[in-house]
Short mmCIF file of N, CA, C and O in Angstrom, two decimals:
data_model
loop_
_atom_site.label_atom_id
_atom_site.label_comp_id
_atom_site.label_asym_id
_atom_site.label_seq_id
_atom_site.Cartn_x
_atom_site.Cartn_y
_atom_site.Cartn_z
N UNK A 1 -22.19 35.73 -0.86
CA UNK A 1 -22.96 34.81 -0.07
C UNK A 1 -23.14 33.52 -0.87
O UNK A 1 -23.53 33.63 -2.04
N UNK A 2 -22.84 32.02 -0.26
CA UNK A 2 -22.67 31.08 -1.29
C UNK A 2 -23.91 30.12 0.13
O UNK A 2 -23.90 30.15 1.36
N UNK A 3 -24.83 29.37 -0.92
CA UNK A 3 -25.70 28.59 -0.09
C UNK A 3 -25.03 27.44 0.43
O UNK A 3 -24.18 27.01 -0.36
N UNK A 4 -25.13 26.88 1.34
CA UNK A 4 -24.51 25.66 2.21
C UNK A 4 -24.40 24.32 1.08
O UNK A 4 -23.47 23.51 1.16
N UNK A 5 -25.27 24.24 0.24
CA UNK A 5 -25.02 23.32 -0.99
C UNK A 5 -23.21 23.27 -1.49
O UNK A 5 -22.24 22.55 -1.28
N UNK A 6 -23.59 24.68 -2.35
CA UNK A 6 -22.68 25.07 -2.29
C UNK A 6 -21.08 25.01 -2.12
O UNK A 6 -20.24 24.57 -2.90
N UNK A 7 -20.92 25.67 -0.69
CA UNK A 7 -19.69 25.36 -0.17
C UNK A 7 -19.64 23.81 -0.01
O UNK A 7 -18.47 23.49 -0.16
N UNK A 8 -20.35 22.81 0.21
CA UNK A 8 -20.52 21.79 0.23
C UNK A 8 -19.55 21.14 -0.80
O UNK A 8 -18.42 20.66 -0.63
N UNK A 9 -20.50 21.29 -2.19
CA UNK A 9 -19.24 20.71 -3.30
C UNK A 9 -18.24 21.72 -3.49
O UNK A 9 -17.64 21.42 -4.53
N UNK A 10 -17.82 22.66 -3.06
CA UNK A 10 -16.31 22.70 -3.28
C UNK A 10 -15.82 22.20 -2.31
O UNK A 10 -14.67 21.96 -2.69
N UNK A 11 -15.93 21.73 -0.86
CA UNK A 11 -15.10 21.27 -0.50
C UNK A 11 -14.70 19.99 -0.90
O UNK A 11 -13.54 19.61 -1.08
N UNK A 12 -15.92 19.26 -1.06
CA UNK A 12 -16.08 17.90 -1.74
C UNK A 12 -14.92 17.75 -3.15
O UNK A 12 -14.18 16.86 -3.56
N UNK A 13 -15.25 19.07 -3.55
CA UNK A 13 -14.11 18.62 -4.89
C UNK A 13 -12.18 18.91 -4.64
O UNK A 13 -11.15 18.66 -5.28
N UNK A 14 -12.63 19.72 -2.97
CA UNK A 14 -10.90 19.86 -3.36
C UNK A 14 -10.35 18.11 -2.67
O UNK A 14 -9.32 17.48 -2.88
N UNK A 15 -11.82 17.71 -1.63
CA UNK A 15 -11.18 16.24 -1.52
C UNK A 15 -10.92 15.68 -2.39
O UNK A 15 -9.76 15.31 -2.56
N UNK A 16 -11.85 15.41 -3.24
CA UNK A 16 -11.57 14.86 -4.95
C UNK A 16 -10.38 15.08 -5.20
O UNK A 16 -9.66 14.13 -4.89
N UNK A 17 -9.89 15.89 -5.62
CA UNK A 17 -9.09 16.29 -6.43
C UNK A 17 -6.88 15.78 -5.61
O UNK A 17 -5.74 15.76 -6.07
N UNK A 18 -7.64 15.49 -4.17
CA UNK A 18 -6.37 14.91 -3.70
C UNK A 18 -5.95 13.46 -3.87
O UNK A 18 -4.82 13.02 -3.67
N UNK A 19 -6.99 12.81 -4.26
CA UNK A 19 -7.33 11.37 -4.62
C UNK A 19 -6.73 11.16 -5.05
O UNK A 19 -6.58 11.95 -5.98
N UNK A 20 -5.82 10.14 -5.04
CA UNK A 20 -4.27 9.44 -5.90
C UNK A 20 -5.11 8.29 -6.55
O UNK A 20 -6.17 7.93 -6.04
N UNK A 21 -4.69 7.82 -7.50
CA UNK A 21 -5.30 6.59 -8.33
C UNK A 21 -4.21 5.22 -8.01
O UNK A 21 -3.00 5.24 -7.78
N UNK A 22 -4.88 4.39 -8.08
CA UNK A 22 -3.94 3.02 -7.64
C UNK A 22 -3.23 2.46 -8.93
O UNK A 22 -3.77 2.22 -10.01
N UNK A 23 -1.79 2.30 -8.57
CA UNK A 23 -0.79 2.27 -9.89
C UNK A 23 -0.81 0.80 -10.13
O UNK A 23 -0.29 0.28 -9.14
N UNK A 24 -1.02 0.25 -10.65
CA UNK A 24 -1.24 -1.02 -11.65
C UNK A 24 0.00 -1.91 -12.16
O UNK A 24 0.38 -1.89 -13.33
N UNK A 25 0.54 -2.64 -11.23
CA UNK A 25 1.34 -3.35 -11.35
C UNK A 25 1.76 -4.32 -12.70
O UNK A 25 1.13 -5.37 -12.78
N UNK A 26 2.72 -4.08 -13.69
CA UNK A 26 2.94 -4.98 -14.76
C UNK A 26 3.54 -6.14 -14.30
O UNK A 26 3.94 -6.13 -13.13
N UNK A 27 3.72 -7.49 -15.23
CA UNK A 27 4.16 -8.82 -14.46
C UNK A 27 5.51 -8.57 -14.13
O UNK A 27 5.71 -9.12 -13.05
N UNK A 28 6.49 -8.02 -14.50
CA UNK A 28 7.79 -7.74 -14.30
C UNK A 28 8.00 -7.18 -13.60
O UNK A 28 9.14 -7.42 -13.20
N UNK A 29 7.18 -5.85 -12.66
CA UNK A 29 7.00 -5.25 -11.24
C UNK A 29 6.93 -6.69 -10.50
O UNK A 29 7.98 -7.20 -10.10
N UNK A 30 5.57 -7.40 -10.30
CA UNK A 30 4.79 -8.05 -9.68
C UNK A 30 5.82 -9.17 -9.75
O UNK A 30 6.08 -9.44 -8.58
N UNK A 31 6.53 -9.94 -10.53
CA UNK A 31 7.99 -10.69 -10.34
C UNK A 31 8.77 -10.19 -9.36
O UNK A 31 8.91 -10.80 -8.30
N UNK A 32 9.51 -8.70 -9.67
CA UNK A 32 10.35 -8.27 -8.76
C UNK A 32 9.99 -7.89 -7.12
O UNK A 32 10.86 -7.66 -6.28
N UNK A 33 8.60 -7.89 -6.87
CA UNK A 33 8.34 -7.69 -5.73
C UNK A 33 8.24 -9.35 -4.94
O UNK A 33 8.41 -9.73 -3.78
N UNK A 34 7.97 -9.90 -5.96
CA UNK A 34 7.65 -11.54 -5.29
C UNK A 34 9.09 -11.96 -4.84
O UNK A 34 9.36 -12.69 -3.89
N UNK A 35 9.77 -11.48 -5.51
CA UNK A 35 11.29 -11.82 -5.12
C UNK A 35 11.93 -11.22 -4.22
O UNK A 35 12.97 -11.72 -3.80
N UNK A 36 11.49 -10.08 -3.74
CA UNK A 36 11.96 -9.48 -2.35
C UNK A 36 11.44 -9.53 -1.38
O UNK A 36 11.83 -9.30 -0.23
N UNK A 37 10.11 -9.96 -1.94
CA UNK A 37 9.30 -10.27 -0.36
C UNK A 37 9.42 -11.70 -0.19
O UNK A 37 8.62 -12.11 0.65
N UNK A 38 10.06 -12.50 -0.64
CA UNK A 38 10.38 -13.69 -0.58
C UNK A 38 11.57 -13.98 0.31
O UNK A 38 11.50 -14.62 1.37
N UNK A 39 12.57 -13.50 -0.17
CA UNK A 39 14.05 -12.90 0.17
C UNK A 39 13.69 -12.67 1.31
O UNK A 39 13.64 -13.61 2.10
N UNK A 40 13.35 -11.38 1.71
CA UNK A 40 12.74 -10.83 2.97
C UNK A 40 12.38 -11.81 4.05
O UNK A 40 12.92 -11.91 5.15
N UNK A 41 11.18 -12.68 3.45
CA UNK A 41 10.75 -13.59 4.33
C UNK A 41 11.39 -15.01 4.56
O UNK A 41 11.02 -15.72 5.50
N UNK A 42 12.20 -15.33 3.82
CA UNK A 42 13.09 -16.58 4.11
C UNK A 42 14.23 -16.03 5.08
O UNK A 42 14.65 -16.75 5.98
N UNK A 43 14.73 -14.68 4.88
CA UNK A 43 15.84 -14.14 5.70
C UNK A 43 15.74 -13.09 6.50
O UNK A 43 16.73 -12.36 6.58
N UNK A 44 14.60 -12.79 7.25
CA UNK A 44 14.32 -12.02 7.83
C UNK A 44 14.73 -10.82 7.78
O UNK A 44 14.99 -10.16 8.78
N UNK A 45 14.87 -10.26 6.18
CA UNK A 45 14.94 -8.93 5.97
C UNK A 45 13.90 -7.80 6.43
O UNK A 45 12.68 -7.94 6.46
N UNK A 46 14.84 -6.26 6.90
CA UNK A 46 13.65 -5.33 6.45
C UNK A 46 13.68 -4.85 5.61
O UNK A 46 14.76 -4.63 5.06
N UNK A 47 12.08 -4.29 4.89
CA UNK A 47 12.20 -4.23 4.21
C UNK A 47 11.49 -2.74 3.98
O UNK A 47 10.87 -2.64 5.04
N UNK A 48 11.21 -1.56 3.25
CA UNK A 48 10.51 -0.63 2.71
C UNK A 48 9.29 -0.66 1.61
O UNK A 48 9.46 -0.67 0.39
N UNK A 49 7.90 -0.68 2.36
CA UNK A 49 6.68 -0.84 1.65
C UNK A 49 5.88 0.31 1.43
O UNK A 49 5.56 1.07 2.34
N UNK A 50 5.50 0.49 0.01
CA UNK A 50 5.21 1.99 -0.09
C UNK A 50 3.73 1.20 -1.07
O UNK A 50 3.98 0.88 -2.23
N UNK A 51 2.11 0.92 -0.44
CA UNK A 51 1.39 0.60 -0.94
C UNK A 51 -0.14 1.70 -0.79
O UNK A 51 -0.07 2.63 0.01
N UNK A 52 -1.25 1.52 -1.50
CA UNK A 52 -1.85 2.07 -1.77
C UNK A 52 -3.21 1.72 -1.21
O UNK A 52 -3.73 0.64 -1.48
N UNK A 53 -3.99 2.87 -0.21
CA UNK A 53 -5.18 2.53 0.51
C UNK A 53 -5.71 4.07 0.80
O UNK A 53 -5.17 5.14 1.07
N UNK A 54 -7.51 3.42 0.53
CA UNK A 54 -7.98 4.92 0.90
C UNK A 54 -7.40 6.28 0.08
O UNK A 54 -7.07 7.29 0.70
N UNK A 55 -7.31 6.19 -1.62
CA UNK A 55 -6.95 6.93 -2.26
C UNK A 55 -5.68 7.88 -1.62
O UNK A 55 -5.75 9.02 -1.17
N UNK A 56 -4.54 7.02 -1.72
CA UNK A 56 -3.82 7.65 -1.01
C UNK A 56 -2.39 6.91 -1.18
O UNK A 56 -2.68 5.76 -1.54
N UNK A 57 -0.77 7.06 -1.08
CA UNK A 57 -0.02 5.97 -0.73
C UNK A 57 0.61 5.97 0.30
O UNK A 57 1.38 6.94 0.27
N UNK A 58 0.70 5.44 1.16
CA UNK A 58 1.18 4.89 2.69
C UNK A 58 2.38 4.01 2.73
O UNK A 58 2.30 2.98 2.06
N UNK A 59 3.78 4.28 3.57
CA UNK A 59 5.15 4.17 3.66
C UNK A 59 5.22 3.77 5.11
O UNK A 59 5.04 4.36 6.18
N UNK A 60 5.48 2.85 4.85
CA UNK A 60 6.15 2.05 6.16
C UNK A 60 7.72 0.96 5.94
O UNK A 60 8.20 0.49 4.91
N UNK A 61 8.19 0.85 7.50
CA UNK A 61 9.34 0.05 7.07
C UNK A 61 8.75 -0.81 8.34
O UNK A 61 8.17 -0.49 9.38
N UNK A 62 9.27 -2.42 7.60
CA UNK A 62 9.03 -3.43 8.50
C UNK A 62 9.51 -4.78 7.98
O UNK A 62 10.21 -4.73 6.97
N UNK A 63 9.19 -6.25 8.62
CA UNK A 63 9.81 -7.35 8.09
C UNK A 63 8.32 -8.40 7.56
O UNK A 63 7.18 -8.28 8.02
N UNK A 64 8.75 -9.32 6.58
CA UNK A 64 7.25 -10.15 6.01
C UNK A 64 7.08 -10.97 7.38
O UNK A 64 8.08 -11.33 8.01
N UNK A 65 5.74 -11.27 7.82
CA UNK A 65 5.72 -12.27 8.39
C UNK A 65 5.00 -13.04 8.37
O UNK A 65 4.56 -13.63 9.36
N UNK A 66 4.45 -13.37 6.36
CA UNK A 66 3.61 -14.10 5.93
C UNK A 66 2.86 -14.19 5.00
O UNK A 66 1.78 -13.70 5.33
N UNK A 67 2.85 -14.65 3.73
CA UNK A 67 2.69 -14.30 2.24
C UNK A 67 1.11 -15.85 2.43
O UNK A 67 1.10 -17.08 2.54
N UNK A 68 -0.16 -14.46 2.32
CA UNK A 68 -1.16 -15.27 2.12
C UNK A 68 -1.72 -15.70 0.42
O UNK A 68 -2.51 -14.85 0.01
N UNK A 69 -1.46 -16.78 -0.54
CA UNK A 69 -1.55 -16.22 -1.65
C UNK A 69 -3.21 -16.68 -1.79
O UNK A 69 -3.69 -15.82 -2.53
N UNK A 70 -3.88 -17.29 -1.55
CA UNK A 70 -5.47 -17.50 -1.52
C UNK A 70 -5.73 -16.59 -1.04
O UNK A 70 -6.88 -16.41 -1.46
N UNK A 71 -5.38 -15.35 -0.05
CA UNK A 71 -5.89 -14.52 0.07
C UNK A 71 -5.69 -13.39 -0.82
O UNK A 71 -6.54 -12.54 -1.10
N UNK A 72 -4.30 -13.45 -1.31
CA UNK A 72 -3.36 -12.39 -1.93
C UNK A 72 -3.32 -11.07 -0.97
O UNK A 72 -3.81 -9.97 -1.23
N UNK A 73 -2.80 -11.36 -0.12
CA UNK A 73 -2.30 -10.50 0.99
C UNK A 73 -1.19 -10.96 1.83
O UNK A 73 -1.10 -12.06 2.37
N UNK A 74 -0.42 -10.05 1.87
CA UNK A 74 0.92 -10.18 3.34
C UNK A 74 0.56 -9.42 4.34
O UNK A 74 -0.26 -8.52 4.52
N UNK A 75 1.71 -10.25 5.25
CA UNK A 75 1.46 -9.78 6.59
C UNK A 75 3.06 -9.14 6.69
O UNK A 75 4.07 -9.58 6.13
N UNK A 76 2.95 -7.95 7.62
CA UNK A 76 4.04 -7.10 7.45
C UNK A 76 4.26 -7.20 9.43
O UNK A 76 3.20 -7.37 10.03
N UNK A 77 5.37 -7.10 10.17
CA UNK A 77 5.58 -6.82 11.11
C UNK A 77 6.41 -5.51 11.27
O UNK A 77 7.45 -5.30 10.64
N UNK A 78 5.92 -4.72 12.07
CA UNK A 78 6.84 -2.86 12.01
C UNK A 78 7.51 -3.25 13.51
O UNK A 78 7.18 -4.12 14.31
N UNK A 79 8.31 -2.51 13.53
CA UNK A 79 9.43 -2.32 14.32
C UNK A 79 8.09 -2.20 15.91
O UNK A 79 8.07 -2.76 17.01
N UNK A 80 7.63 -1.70 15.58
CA UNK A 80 6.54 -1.39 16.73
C UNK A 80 5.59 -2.97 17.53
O UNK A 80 4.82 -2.96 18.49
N UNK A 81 6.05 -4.12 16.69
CA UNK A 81 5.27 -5.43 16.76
C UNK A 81 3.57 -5.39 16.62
O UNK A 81 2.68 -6.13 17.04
N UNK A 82 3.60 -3.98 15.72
CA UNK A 82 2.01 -3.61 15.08
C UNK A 82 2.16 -4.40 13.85
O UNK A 82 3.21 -4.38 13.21
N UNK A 83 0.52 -5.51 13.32
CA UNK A 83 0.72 -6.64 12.31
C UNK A 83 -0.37 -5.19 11.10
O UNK A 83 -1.45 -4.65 11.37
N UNK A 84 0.72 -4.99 9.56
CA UNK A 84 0.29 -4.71 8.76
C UNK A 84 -0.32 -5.25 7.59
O UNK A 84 0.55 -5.67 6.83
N UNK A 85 -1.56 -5.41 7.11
CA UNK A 85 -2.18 -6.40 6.01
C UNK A 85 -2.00 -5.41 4.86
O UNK A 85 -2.52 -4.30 4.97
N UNK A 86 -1.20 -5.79 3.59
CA UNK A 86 -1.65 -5.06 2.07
C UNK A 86 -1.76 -6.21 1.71
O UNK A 86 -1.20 -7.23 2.10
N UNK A 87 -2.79 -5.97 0.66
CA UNK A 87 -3.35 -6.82 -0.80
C UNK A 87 -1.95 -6.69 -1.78
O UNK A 87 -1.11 -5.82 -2.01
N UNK A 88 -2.16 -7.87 -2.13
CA UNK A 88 -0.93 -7.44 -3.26
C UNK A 88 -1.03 -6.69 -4.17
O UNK A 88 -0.04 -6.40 -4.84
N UNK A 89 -2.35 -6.15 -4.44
CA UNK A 89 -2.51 -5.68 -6.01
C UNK A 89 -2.59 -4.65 -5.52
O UNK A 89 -2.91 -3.83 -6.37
N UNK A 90 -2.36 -3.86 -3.77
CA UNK A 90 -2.18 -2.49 -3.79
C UNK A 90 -0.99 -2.15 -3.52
O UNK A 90 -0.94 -1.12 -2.84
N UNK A 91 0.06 -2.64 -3.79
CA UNK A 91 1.15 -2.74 -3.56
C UNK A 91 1.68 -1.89 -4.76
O UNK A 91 1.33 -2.10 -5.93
N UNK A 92 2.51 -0.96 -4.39
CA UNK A 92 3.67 -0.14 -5.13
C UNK A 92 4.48 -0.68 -5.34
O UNK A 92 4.66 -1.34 -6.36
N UNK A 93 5.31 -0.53 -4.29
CA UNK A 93 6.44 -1.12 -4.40
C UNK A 93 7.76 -1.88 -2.88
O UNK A 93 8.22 -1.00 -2.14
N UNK A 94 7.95 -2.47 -2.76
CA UNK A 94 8.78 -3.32 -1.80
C UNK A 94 10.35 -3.56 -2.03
O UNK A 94 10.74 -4.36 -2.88
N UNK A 95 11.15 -2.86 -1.28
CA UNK A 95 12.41 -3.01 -1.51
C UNK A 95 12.96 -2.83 -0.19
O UNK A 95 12.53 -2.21 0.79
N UNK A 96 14.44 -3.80 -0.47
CA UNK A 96 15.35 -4.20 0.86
C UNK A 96 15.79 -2.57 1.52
O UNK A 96 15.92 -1.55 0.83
N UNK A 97 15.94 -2.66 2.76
CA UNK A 97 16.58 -1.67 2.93
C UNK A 97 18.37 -2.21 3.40
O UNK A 97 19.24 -1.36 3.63
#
């Protein structure tokens, strides 16, 4: 018999414990992504975005359709004409397909 406390934090910890940590871009990542999402957006590439939200990483394919840098966020268009916002600094990684 376990009191409702209890079961409480274990479930709490197996959420915990699925929690991905946000990977930390070095300048030589953060170069090579500026350069494909650049690419991308001058030539209407698609492209493959694998960024990080809500302890977690999230994969989508789509084309830039707008590099905010005062905001430090892009705008992503998916095949679906659904508009995707990542921060740059949660950004994994971005490559041509």
């Amino acid at each position: 018999m376990m009191l409702p406390e209890h079961v409480a934090l274990i479930r709490q910890r197996k959420v915990d414990q699925k929690k991905v940590k946000k990977h930390e871009l070095d300048e030589q990542e953060l170069e090579e992504i500026g350069y494909v999402v650049m690419d991308a957006l001058n030539h209407t590439l698609e492209v493959r975005v694998i960024y990080w939200d809500n302890w977690a990483y999230h994969e989508f394919v789509g084309y830039v359709d707008r590099v905010d840098l005062q905001l430090k966020q892009i705008k992503f268009v998916t095949d679906d004409d659904e508009y995707t916002y990542v921060k740059i600094d949660c950004l994994k990684s971005v490559e041509r397909i």
